[in-house]
Every structure is written in C-alpha cells, then in structure tokens.
Amino acid sequence: MYVLIKDLPQHIGQEVTLRGWLYNKRGHKKLRFLILRDGTGLCQAVCFRPDLDEAAWNAADQATQETSLEVTGVVNPVDEEHHAPGGVELAVGSVRLVQVPADDYPITPKEHGVDFLMRNRHLWLRSQRQWHLIRLRNEVIFALRKFYYDRGFVCFDSPILTGAIGESAGSLFELEYFDLGSAYLAQTGQLYQEAAIMAHRNTFCFGPTFRAEKSKTRKHLTEFWMLEAEMAYCSHDESLQLQEDMVVYVVRWCLEQCGDALAEVGRDLAPLERAAEGRFERLLYRDAVKLLQKKGSDIQFGEDLGAPEETILGAEFDRPVFVCNYPRAVKAFYMKRNPDDPETVLCADLIATEDHGEIIGGSAREDDIDLLMERIAQEGLPAESYEWYLDLRRYGSVPHAGFGLGLERLVKYVGGLPHIREACCFPRMMEKLYP
RNA sequence: UCCGGCGUAGCUCAACGGUAGAGCGGGUGGCUGUUAACCACUAGGUUACAGGUUCGAGUCCUGUCGCCGGAGCCA
C-alpha cells in the first residue's frame, strides 16, 4: 500500500510503501538509517541486515543522497529518546531504487554560500528550511484569498502586458508588441482595479508584477507577487482598517497553521503575537518626521522616508505601524488630496517590525477629474494614455481607495527572514535569471 | 548607477610576502540505534582572469569579470 509520510501515524503496525527520495543516510555494518523525503515530510527508515534480503540490503547500500526510491516496511512508533521525525519510523523489509544519481548531489548537509545555493535553487528547494518556507508562502496566499473571498471581494485580474501606464516610466520592462510599438510588463494593476470596482464594488488582483529598477537590497525583487485591493465608496480610514484586518488575519492564520515552519526557521513569535492583536498605530507623516528628528534623523518635511527612517520606525513600535498622509510631491498622481491639509495626500504605508520595512502602500484615489488632470499634467504624463482612466471620473465617479501588498515582503515578515529571496520560489533579481 | 567587502579542492573556509591545508561531500575499510552519526585510510588545486612589483605573490599594486552587503527607488 502506497502511503504518504504525513499519513504514517494512521498506519502504525501496517506494512506500507513510501515513494520518495533519500534525504540523508547514516549507518553501521548491519544497520542503516535512511532518512526519506516524499514531499509531505521526513521519515526514518531502519534497515537491519538480517531482516532484508541481499538485493534490498545492496539497494539500501547503493542509495546516495537524493536517490529516488521505494521503501516497504512496517510502521513502528518511536520512543522519545530516539526522537525520529513524526514520532514513527519504518522497519524496512525491501528497497527498490528508482534512479541513483550518477554524480554527487551538490547540496551537502553542511553549510553553503548564497551564490551557490541560488545557482542550485532548483535543488535547494528540497532542503527542509526551503520546503517549510514554500509551505508558509502557500498558507499566506491561501489566507489572503480566503480573507477576500469571505468578504465578498471579486478576484479581477489586471493585465500583465500594458501600454505606457503606471506610476513611473523609468523602471519598466519593455518588449515589442506586434505593430503597436512597445508594451510593458505591469508594475501595478491598480488603475485597472479602479475600473473593476465601478462594476463589482470591491475587487482585488493577485499576480506577478515587474520592476526593472536596479535595486540590490534584501527587500527587492524584479518580479514579485502583489495583491492589490480596491474598494468603491470607501474612505481612507476604512481602507486602513481593512489593511489591518488583513494583516491580522494572515498572521493569526500562520500562527495557527504554520507552527512547524515558524519553528524550523527560528521565528521569534512574540512580535507576531502582538501583531495578531491588531490595534496598529496610525502615525501622521508630519508627526513621524518630528519623531524621527527626535531620534536623530535629519529628515525634513517634504522628503520621502528612506530605509534608515523605516528602520527607526520599525524599532519604535511593537507591531506594524501606518505612516499616513505624505506630502503630495513625493507620492503618485492618483492619490487624493487631503482636504484638511492640502499639502498632503490621503495615503499610508504600513511599516513592519524588526526592520522588515514597508509591506503595504495604499491611498484614497483622487475622484475629482479636474484635480486628477492637473496632477497628470504636473507629472508630465501622456494624457492620451489616461483617457480611459479619466472616463472612470467622467461616468459616475465615487470616493474610493485601495492598496498594494507585497506577498514576498509579507512572507519575509511573517517568517522573520533575513532576505526576500527565500520568500520566493525562483527569485528574479538584477543578477539572477538562472535557474 | 553609486559606496563598501569578497573571490583558494565539488561545497564551507584556513594559510605573517617564504613547501597550498582542514571539515563536509566522494571512494575504501570498521561499528546493531544513528540524529549535520562516529573512527581510520584515500583521491581531489592553472589560488576568478590579465598584467605589474619582488630573489620569491594565494597574500602587495592596476585593470577586467563575478558575487555579497548597503544606498536610491519601491511592495
């Protein structure tokens, strides 16, 4: 009977067959411990020579790291002191090799450098830490989709190939598009979400986005997944509440569902448990500048927050913090002018704790067509390209708001990861296109 | 793009300007309960590349390439 390792505790005393790969091997003359991996977990398979026929023993002997194989044996419980993974082990009766690698498996049970591991990302994925991180990412994705589905949001996927539209033209991947000149890989799906909500009220898109910026930091990818939510008849404050609820929901979900993964990567749970309580501070940009100056930063009103400022703020609060209402000049043209403080716009960035930095950026959108056209002109953007976008203000414009969440940044934060590359399946960075 | 750092065995790293080494992985042998198993033996090198200084360069200098970290930009 073929069984998955995760289901072994339900088969104690039975003879089962595991199909997987050899993760590691230890042994004596008459006793071999095969650590098997089958994609659902790890299992120790014990080969005791007198219990195996010659062929099976030789097979166990020949299996090297990452040999694919089938192992049949009886499932036994394991006492505390031997602590095998999963609390069970397999008393092996027979072994069948599927494929034995001709060359040594490159990733050994010792330490490796980042460059080497990234070049072997396709194999690195099999390692325990990476396996758990992809599981964590999977749970974050599921929690996000469930959060929006439960609230009646419609998944409306924005196009990935676009004309020259977006926040800025300096960081777009450009490609030839038949006879229509250049197309660009989308940097954001937001403008399309604004069209979508006029049809569906509340929508989100969740897909890859592309930034051609030559960033070399632990927070940047050139290809990353972004969830962008947009809500019609929604105030800025209501948007902030939704963002907070979303982060709280995901963090709680992961605390409940991903204990193994969080333990595997050594995540300090205390900051997550505080975040799971909600009550994120909403700090005005004006106050943030004063606070930062008090903490030794030489930031002036009117300047955007840089990485050092994010670090200070991340350390100042014990849970994620919203920085609200930035000066108009440093933010995108579509953000709504703050009626109470016209120098600023109604927007917010969510800064995570422990130097994980910005994980959400959002705003109320300018719904007044005249103000919007004024801003498009100020930014020197090609007005023709935005005609359809302006139509959204011409035909039943309503107050609305939305935000974008960086998936890998959220996974990095939840997992407490030192670098964003581990939050992504095959990270794309400036110097990384292989594998 | 800018600033800083690094490049030595398949991998991770040592080596004062003076004979290139260890651990892991591989191979051979030993061991009936291992936990990144252990013990013994063994193979494995154009010290990133190109110049230069020096009696002598892995080490110092110049250039190129590659990578890492940070900045800007952002999620």
mmCIF file with all atom_site columns, C-alpha atoms in Angstrom, chain A residues 125-271:
data_model
loop_
_atom_site.group_PDB
_atom_site.id
_atom_site.type_symbol
_atom_site.label_atom_id
_atom_site.label_alt_id
_atom_site.label_comp_id
_atom_site.label_asym_id
_atom_site.label_entity_id
_atom_site.label_seq_id
_atom_site.pdbx_PDB_ins_code
_atom_site.Cartn_x
_atom_site.Cartn_y
_atom_site.Cartn_z
_atom_site.occupancy
_atom_site.B_iso_or_equiv
_atom_site.pdbx_formal_charge
_atom_site.auth_seq_id
_atom_site.auth_comp_id
_atom_site.auth_asym_id
_atom_site.auth_atom_id
_atom_site.pdbx_PDB_model_num
ATOM 1   C CA . LEU A 1 125 ? 14.006  23.786 -2.745  1.00 0.00 ? 125 LEU A CA 1
ATOM 2   C CA . ARG A 1 126 ? 14.285  20.197 -1.444  1.00 0.00 ? 126 ARG A CA 1
ATOM 3   C CA . SER A 1 127 ? 16.062  21.296 1.740   1.00 0.00 ? 127 SER A CA 1
ATOM 4   C CA . GLN A 1 128 ? 13.989  21.416 4.888   1.00 0.00 ? 128 GLN A CA 1
ATOM 5   C CA . ARG A 1 129 ? 14.153  25.135 5.525   1.00 0.00 ? 129 ARG A CA 1
ATOM 6   C CA . GLN A 1 130 ? 13.206  25.969 1.940   1.00 0.00 ? 130 GLN A CA 1
ATOM 7   C CA . TRP A 1 131 ? 10.472  23.357 1.955   1.00 0.00 ? 131 TRP A CA 1
ATOM 8   C CA . HIS A 1 132 ? 8.932   24.919 5.050   1.00 0.00 ? 132 HIS A CA 1
ATOM 9   C CA . LEU A 1 133 ? 9.196   28.428 3.626   1.00 0.00 ? 133 LEU A CA 1
ATOM 10  C CA . ILE A 1 134 ? 7.325   27.496 0.463   1.00 0.00 ? 134 ILE A CA 1
ATOM 11  C CA . ARG A 1 135 ? 4.685   25.890 2.678   1.00 0.00 ? 135 ARG A CA 1
ATOM 12  C CA . LEU A 1 136 ? 4.490   29.114 4.667   1.00 0.00 ? 136 LEU A CA 1
ATOM 13  C CA . ARG A 1 137 ? 4.132   31.118 1.475   1.00 0.00 ? 137 ARG A CA 1
ATOM 14  C CA . ASN A 1 138 ? 1.392   28.760 0.349   1.00 0.00 ? 138 ASN A CA 1
ATOM 15  C CA . GLU A 1 139 ? -0.522  29.340 3.583   1.00 0.00 ? 139 GLU A CA 1
ATOM 16  C CA . VAL A 1 140 ? -0.116  33.110 3.332   1.00 0.00 ? 140 VAL A CA 1
ATOM 17  C CA . ILE A 1 141 ? -1.532  33.021 -0.208  1.00 0.00 ? 141 ILE A CA 1
ATOM 18  C CA . PHE A 1 142 ? -4.439  30.864 0.873   1.00 0.00 ? 142 PHE A CA 1
ATOM 19  C CA . ALA A 1 143 ? -5.200  33.067 3.887   1.00 0.00 ? 143 ALA A CA 1
ATOM 20  C CA . LEU A 1 144 ? -5.193  36.182 1.707   1.00 0.00 ? 144 LEU A CA 1
ATOM 21  C CA . ARG A 1 145 ? -7.562  34.686 -0.854  1.00 0.00 ? 145 ARG A CA 1
ATOM 22  C CA . LYS A 1 146 ? -9.840  33.375 1.863   1.00 0.00 ? 146 LYS A CA 1
ATOM 23  C CA . PHE A 1 147 ? -9.852  36.762 3.591   1.00 0.00 ? 147 PHE A CA 1
ATOM 24  C CA . TYR A 1 148 ? -11.092 38.470 0.436   1.00 0.00 ? 148 TYR A CA 1
ATOM 25  C CA . TYR A 1 149 ? -13.433 35.709 -0.649  1.00 0.00 ? 149 TYR A CA 1
ATOM 26  C CA . ASP A 1 150 ? -15.115 35.730 2.786   1.00 0.00 ? 150 ASP A CA 1
ATOM 27  C CA . ARG A 1 151 ? -15.643 39.492 2.452   1.00 0.00 ? 151 ARG A CA 1
ATOM 28  C CA . GLY A 1 152 ? -17.247 39.267 -0.965  1.00 0.00 ? 152 GLY A CA 1
ATOM 29  C CA . PHE A 1 153 ? -14.361 40.739 -2.929  1.00 0.00 ? 153 PHE A CA 1
ATOM 30  C CA . VAL A 1 154 ? -14.182 39.675 -6.570  1.00 0.00 ? 154 VAL A CA 1
ATOM 31  C CA . CYS A 1 155 ? -10.853 38.494 -7.935  1.00 0.00 ? 155 CYS A CA 1
ATOM 32  C CA . PHE A 1 156 ? -10.361 40.608 -11.040 1.00 0.00 ? 156 PHE A CA 1
ATOM 33  C CA . ASP A 1 157 ? -7.003  40.009 -12.663 1.00 0.00 ? 157 ASP A CA 1
ATOM 34  C CA . SER A 1 158 ? -5.341  43.050 -14.126 1.00 0.00 ? 158 SER A CA 1
ATOM 35  C CA . PRO A 1 159 ? -3.379  42.595 -17.362 1.00 0.00 ? 159 PRO A CA 1
ATOM 36  C CA . ILE A 1 160 ? 0.319   41.904 -17.182 1.00 0.00 ? 160 ILE A CA 1
ATOM 37  C CA . LEU A 1 161 ? 1.086   43.355 -20.609 1.00 0.00 ? 161 LEU A CA 1
ATOM 38  C CA . THR A 1 162 ? 0.221   47.031 -20.686 1.00 0.00 ? 162 THR A CA 1
ATOM 39  C CA . GLY A 1 163 ? 0.840   50.189 -22.657 1.00 0.00 ? 163 GLY A CA 1
ATOM 40  C CA . ALA A 1 164 ? 2.810   53.001 -21.090 1.00 0.00 ? 164 ALA A CA 1
ATOM 41  C CA . ILE A 1 165 ? 0.826   53.345 -17.911 1.00 0.00 ? 165 ILE A CA 1
ATOM 42  C CA . GLY A 1 166 ? 1.673   53.097 -14.264 1.00 0.00 ? 166 GLY A CA 1
ATOM 43  C CA . GLU A 1 167 ? 3.401   55.168 -11.698 1.00 0.00 ? 167 GLU A CA 1
ATOM 44  C CA . SER A 1 168 ? 6.619   55.998 -13.455 1.00 0.00 ? 168 SER A CA 1
ATOM 45  C CA . ALA A 1 169 ? 8.137   55.013 -16.746 1.00 0.00 ? 169 ALA A CA 1
ATOM 46  C CA . GLY A 1 170 ? 11.720  54.674 -15.576 1.00 0.00 ? 170 GLY A CA 1
ATOM 47  C CA . SER A 1 171 ? 11.544  51.156 -14.263 1.00 0.00 ? 171 SER A CA 1
ATOM 48  C CA . LEU A 1 172 ? 9.506   49.191 -16.774 1.00 0.00 ? 172 LEU A CA 1
ATOM 49  C CA . PHE A 1 173 ? 10.477  46.053 -18.650 1.00 0.00 ? 173 PHE A CA 1
ATOM 50  C CA . GLU A 1 174 ? 9.873   46.863 -22.280 1.00 0.00 ? 174 GLU A CA 1
ATOM 51  C CA . LEU A 1 175 ? 9.132   44.478 -25.130 1.00 0.00 ? 175 LEU A CA 1
ATOM 52  C CA . GLU A 1 176 ? 7.981   44.628 -28.734 1.00 0.00 ? 176 GLU A CA 1
ATOM 53  C CA . TYR A 1 177 ? 4.267   44.253 -29.248 1.00 0.00 ? 177 TYR A CA 1
ATOM 54  C CA . PHE A 1 178 ? 3.400   43.391 -32.866 1.00 0.00 ? 178 PHE A CA 1
ATOM 55  C CA . ASP A 1 179 ? 2.707   46.588 -34.831 1.00 0.00 ? 179 ASP A CA 1
ATOM 56  C CA . LEU A 1 180 ? 1.700   48.622 -31.802 1.00 0.00 ? 180 LEU A CA 1
ATOM 57  C CA . GLY A 1 181 ? 5.178   49.562 -30.689 1.00 0.00 ? 181 GLY A CA 1
ATOM 58  C CA . SER A 1 182 ? 6.257   48.901 -27.119 1.00 0.00 ? 182 SER A CA 1
ATOM 59  C CA . ALA A 1 183 ? 4.409   47.011 -24.442 1.00 0.00 ? 183 ALA A CA 1
ATOM 60  C CA . TYR A 1 184 ? 5.487   46.910 -20.830 1.00 0.00 ? 184 TYR A CA 1
ATOM 61  C CA . LEU A 1 185 ? 5.282   44.346 -18.069 1.00 0.00 ? 185 LEU A CA 1
ATOM 62  C CA . ALA A 1 186 ? 2.869   45.668 -15.475 1.00 0.00 ? 186 ALA A CA 1
ATOM 63  C CA . GLN A 1 187 ? 4.219   47.459 -12.436 1.00 0.00 ? 187 GLN A CA 1
ATOM 64  C CA . THR A 1 188 ? 0.807   47.667 -10.865 1.00 0.00 ? 188 THR A CA 1
ATOM 65  C CA . GLY A 1 189 ? -2.720  46.571 -11.651 1.00 0.00 ? 189 GLY A CA 1
ATOM 66  C CA . GLN A 1 190 ? -4.246  49.365 -9.671  1.00 0.00 ? 190 GLN A CA 1
ATOM 67  C CA . LEU A 1 191 ? -5.648  51.543 -12.438 1.00 0.00 ? 191 LEU A CA 1
ATOM 68  C CA . TYR A 1 192 ? -7.466  48.517 -13.818 1.00 0.00 ? 192 TYR A CA 1
ATOM 69  C CA . GLN A 1 193 ? -8.800  47.730 -10.362 1.00 0.00 ? 193 GLN A CA 1
ATOM 70  C CA . GLU A 1 194 ? -10.292 51.202 -10.310 1.00 0.00 ? 194 GLU A CA 1
ATOM 71  C CA . ALA A 1 195 ? -12.222 50.282 -13.445 1.00 0.00 ? 195 ALA A CA 1
ATOM 72  C CA . ALA A 1 196 ? -13.198 46.951 -11.905 1.00 0.00 ? 196 ALA A CA 1
ATOM 73  C CA . ILE A 1 197 ? -14.742 48.356 -8.722  1.00 0.00 ? 197 ILE A CA 1
ATOM 74  C CA . MET A 1 198 ? -17.130 50.532 -10.714 1.00 0.00 ? 198 MET A CA 1
ATOM 75  C CA . ALA A 1 199 ? -18.532 47.216 -11.971 1.00 0.00 ? 199 ALA A CA 1
ATOM 76  C CA . HIS A 1 200 ? -18.032 44.930 -8.950  1.00 0.00 ? 200 HIS A CA 1
ATOM 77  C CA . ARG A 1 201 ? -17.759 47.309 -5.971  1.00 0.00 ? 201 ARG A CA 1
ATOM 78  C CA . ASN A 1 202 ? -14.868 45.540 -4.175  1.00 0.00 ? 202 ASN A CA 1
ATOM 79  C CA . THR A 1 203 ? -12.156 43.752 -6.106  1.00 0.00 ? 203 THR A CA 1
ATOM 80  C CA . PHE A 1 204 ? -8.610  42.544 -5.860  1.00 0.00 ? 204 PHE A CA 1
ATOM 81  C CA . CYS A 1 205 ? -5.951  41.239 -8.176  1.00 0.00 ? 205 CYS A CA 1
ATOM 82  C CA . PHE A 1 206 ? -3.170  38.933 -7.160  1.00 0.00 ? 206 PHE A CA 1
ATOM 83  C CA . GLY A 1 207 ? -0.407  38.224 -9.594  1.00 0.00 ? 207 GLY A CA 1
ATOM 84  C CA . PRO A 1 208 ? 3.129   38.960 -10.659 1.00 0.00 ? 208 PRO A CA 1
ATOM 85  C CA . THR A 1 209 ? 4.394   42.497 -11.103 1.00 0.00 ? 209 THR A CA 1
ATOM 86  C CA . PHE A 1 210 ? 7.655   43.662 -12.562 1.00 0.00 ? 210 PHE A CA 1
ATOM 87  C CA . ARG A 1 211 ? 10.068  46.418 -11.632 1.00 0.00 ? 211 ARG A CA 1
ATOM 88  C CA . ALA A 1 212 ? 13.147  46.950 -13.753 1.00 0.00 ? 212 ALA A CA 1
ATOM 89  C CA . GLU A 1 213 ? 14.820  49.029 -11.068 1.00 0.00 ? 213 GLU A CA 1
ATOM 90  C CA . LYS A 1 214 ? 18.422  48.143 -10.414 1.00 0.00 ? 214 LYS A CA 1
ATOM 91  C CA . SER A 1 215 ? 17.801  47.509 -6.752  1.00 0.00 ? 215 SER A CA 1
ATOM 92  C CA . LYS A 1 216 ? 20.237  45.423 -4.775  1.00 0.00 ? 216 LYS A CA 1
ATOM 93  C CA . THR A 1 217 ? 18.755  45.057 -1.331  1.00 0.00 ? 217 THR A CA 1
ATOM 94  C CA . ARG A 1 218 ? 17.238  42.355 0.797   1.00 0.00 ? 218 ARG A CA 1
ATOM 95  C CA . LYS A 1 219 ? 13.765  43.793 0.203   1.00 0.00 ? 219 LYS A CA 1
ATOM 96  C CA . HIS A 1 220 ? 13.594  43.927 -3.575  1.00 0.00 ? 220 HIS A CA 1
ATOM 97  C CA . LEU A 1 221 ? 12.810  41.520 -6.380  1.00 0.00 ? 221 LEU A CA 1
ATOM 98  C CA . THR A 1 222 ? 12.430  42.413 -10.050 1.00 0.00 ? 222 THR A CA 1
ATOM 99  C CA . GLU A 1 223 ? 9.469   40.028 -10.250 1.00 0.00 ? 223 GLU A CA 1
ATOM 100 C CA . PHE A 1 224 ? 7.200   39.765 -7.232  1.00 0.00 ? 224 PHE A CA 1
ATOM 101 C CA . TRP A 1 225 ? 3.610   38.961 -6.421  1.00 0.00 ? 225 TRP A CA 1
ATOM 102 C CA . MET A 1 226 ? 1.379   41.770 -5.353  1.00 0.00 ? 226 MET A CA 1
ATOM 103 C CA . LEU A 1 227 ? -2.138  41.704 -4.024  1.00 0.00 ? 227 LEU A CA 1
ATOM 104 C CA . GLU A 1 228 ? -3.965  44.898 -4.865  1.00 0.00 ? 228 GLU A CA 1
ATOM 105 C CA . ALA A 1 229 ? -7.376  45.561 -3.353  1.00 0.00 ? 229 ALA A CA 1
ATOM 106 C CA . GLU A 1 230 ? -9.697  48.373 -4.386  1.00 0.00 ? 230 GLU A CA 1
ATOM 107 C CA . MET A 1 231 ? -12.992 49.445 -2.833  1.00 0.00 ? 231 MET A CA 1
ATOM 108 C CA . ALA A 1 232 ? -15.730 51.736 -4.143  1.00 0.00 ? 232 ALA A CA 1
ATOM 109 C CA . TYR A 1 233 ? -17.414 54.173 -1.743  1.00 0.00 ? 233 TYR A CA 1
ATOM 110 C CA . CYS A 1 234 ? -14.561 53.561 0.666   1.00 0.00 ? 234 CYS A CA 1
ATOM 111 C CA . SER A 1 235 ? -12.881 56.155 2.859   1.00 0.00 ? 235 SER A CA 1
ATOM 112 C CA . HIS A 1 236 ? -9.195  56.216 3.598   1.00 0.00 ? 236 HIS A CA 1
ATOM 113 C CA . ASP A 1 237 ? -9.868  55.227 7.216   1.00 0.00 ? 237 ASP A CA 1
ATOM 114 C CA . GLU A 1 238 ? -11.976 52.271 6.149   1.00 0.00 ? 238 GLU A CA 1
ATOM 115 C CA . SER A 1 239 ? -9.176  51.180 3.846   1.00 0.00 ? 239 SER A CA 1
ATOM 116 C CA . LEU A 1 240 ? -6.685  51.322 6.703   1.00 0.00 ? 240 LEU A CA 1
ATOM 117 C CA . GLN A 1 241 ? -8.980  49.197 8.841   1.00 0.00 ? 241 GLN A CA 1
ATOM 118 C CA . LEU A 1 242 ? -9.244  46.620 6.069   1.00 0.00 ? 242 LEU A CA 1
ATOM 119 C CA . GLN A 1 243 ? -5.453  46.528 5.693   1.00 0.00 ? 243 GLN A CA 1
ATOM 120 C CA . GLU A 1 244 ? -5.030  45.993 9.410   1.00 0.00 ? 244 GLU A CA 1
ATOM 121 C CA . ASP A 1 245 ? -7.692  43.278 9.473   1.00 0.00 ? 245 ASP A CA 1
ATOM 122 C CA . MET A 1 246 ? -5.970  41.553 6.561   1.00 0.00 ? 246 MET A CA 1
ATOM 123 C CA . VAL A 1 247 ? -2.529  41.514 8.184   1.00 0.00 ? 247 VAL A CA 1
ATOM 124 C CA . VAL A 1 248 ? -4.015  40.366 11.495  1.00 0.00 ? 248 VAL A CA 1
ATOM 125 C CA . TYR A 1 249 ? -5.906  37.608 9.695   1.00 0.00 ? 249 TYR A CA 1
ATOM 126 C CA . VAL A 1 250 ? -2.834  36.336 7.869   1.00 0.00 ? 250 VAL A CA 1
ATOM 127 C CA . VAL A 1 251 ? -0.615  36.477 10.950  1.00 0.00 ? 251 VAL A CA 1
ATOM 128 C CA . ARG A 1 252 ? -3.184  34.596 13.045  1.00 0.00 ? 252 ARG A CA 1
ATOM 129 C CA . TRP A 1 253 ? -3.634  32.045 10.274  1.00 0.00 ? 253 TRP A CA 1
ATOM 130 C CA . CYS A 1 254 ? 0.080   31.395 10.120  1.00 0.00 ? 254 CYS A CA 1
ATOM 131 C CA . LEU A 1 255 ? 0.439   31.178 13.891  1.00 0.00 ? 255 LEU A CA 1
ATOM 132 C CA . GLU A 1 256 ? -2.286  28.526 13.868  1.00 0.00 ? 256 GLU A CA 1
ATOM 133 C CA . GLN A 1 257 ? -1.355  26.634 10.699  1.00 0.00 ? 257 GLN A CA 1
ATOM 134 C CA . CYS A 1 258 ? 2.399   27.040 10.293  1.00 0.00 ? 258 CYS A CA 1
ATOM 135 C CA . GLY A 1 259 ? 3.885   26.318 13.710  1.00 0.00 ? 259 GLY A CA 1
ATOM 136 C CA . ASP A 1 260 ? 6.307   23.780 12.232  1.00 0.00 ? 260 ASP A CA 1
ATOM 137 C CA . ALA A 1 261 ? 7.525   26.165 9.564   1.00 0.00 ? 261 ALA A CA 1
ATOM 138 C CA . LEU A 1 262 ? 7.937   29.055 12.002  1.00 0.00 ? 262 LEU A CA 1
ATOM 139 C CA . ALA A 1 263 ? 9.862   26.779 14.363  1.00 0.00 ? 263 ALA A CA 1
ATOM 140 C CA . GLU A 1 264 ? 12.017  25.442 11.532  1.00 0.00 ? 264 GLU A CA 1
ATOM 141 C CA . VAL A 1 265 ? 13.108  28.930 10.510  1.00 0.00 ? 265 VAL A CA 1
ATOM 142 C CA . GLY A 1 266 ? 13.544  30.016 14.132  1.00 0.00 ? 266 GLY A CA 1
ATOM 143 C CA . ARG A 1 267 ? 10.930  32.784 14.027  1.00 0.00 ? 267 ARG A CA 1
ATOM 144 C CA . ASP A 1 268 ? 10.568  34.794 17.253  1.00 0.00 ? 268 ASP A CA 1
ATOM 145 C CA . LEU A 1 269 ? 6.825   34.515 17.796  1.00 0.00 ? 269 LEU A CA 1
ATOM 146 C CA . ALA A 1 270 ? 6.436   37.443 20.210  1.00 0.00 ? 270 ALA A CA 1
ATOM 147 C CA . PRO A 1 271 ? 6.246   40.185 17.535  1.00 0.00 ? 271 PRO A CA 1
#
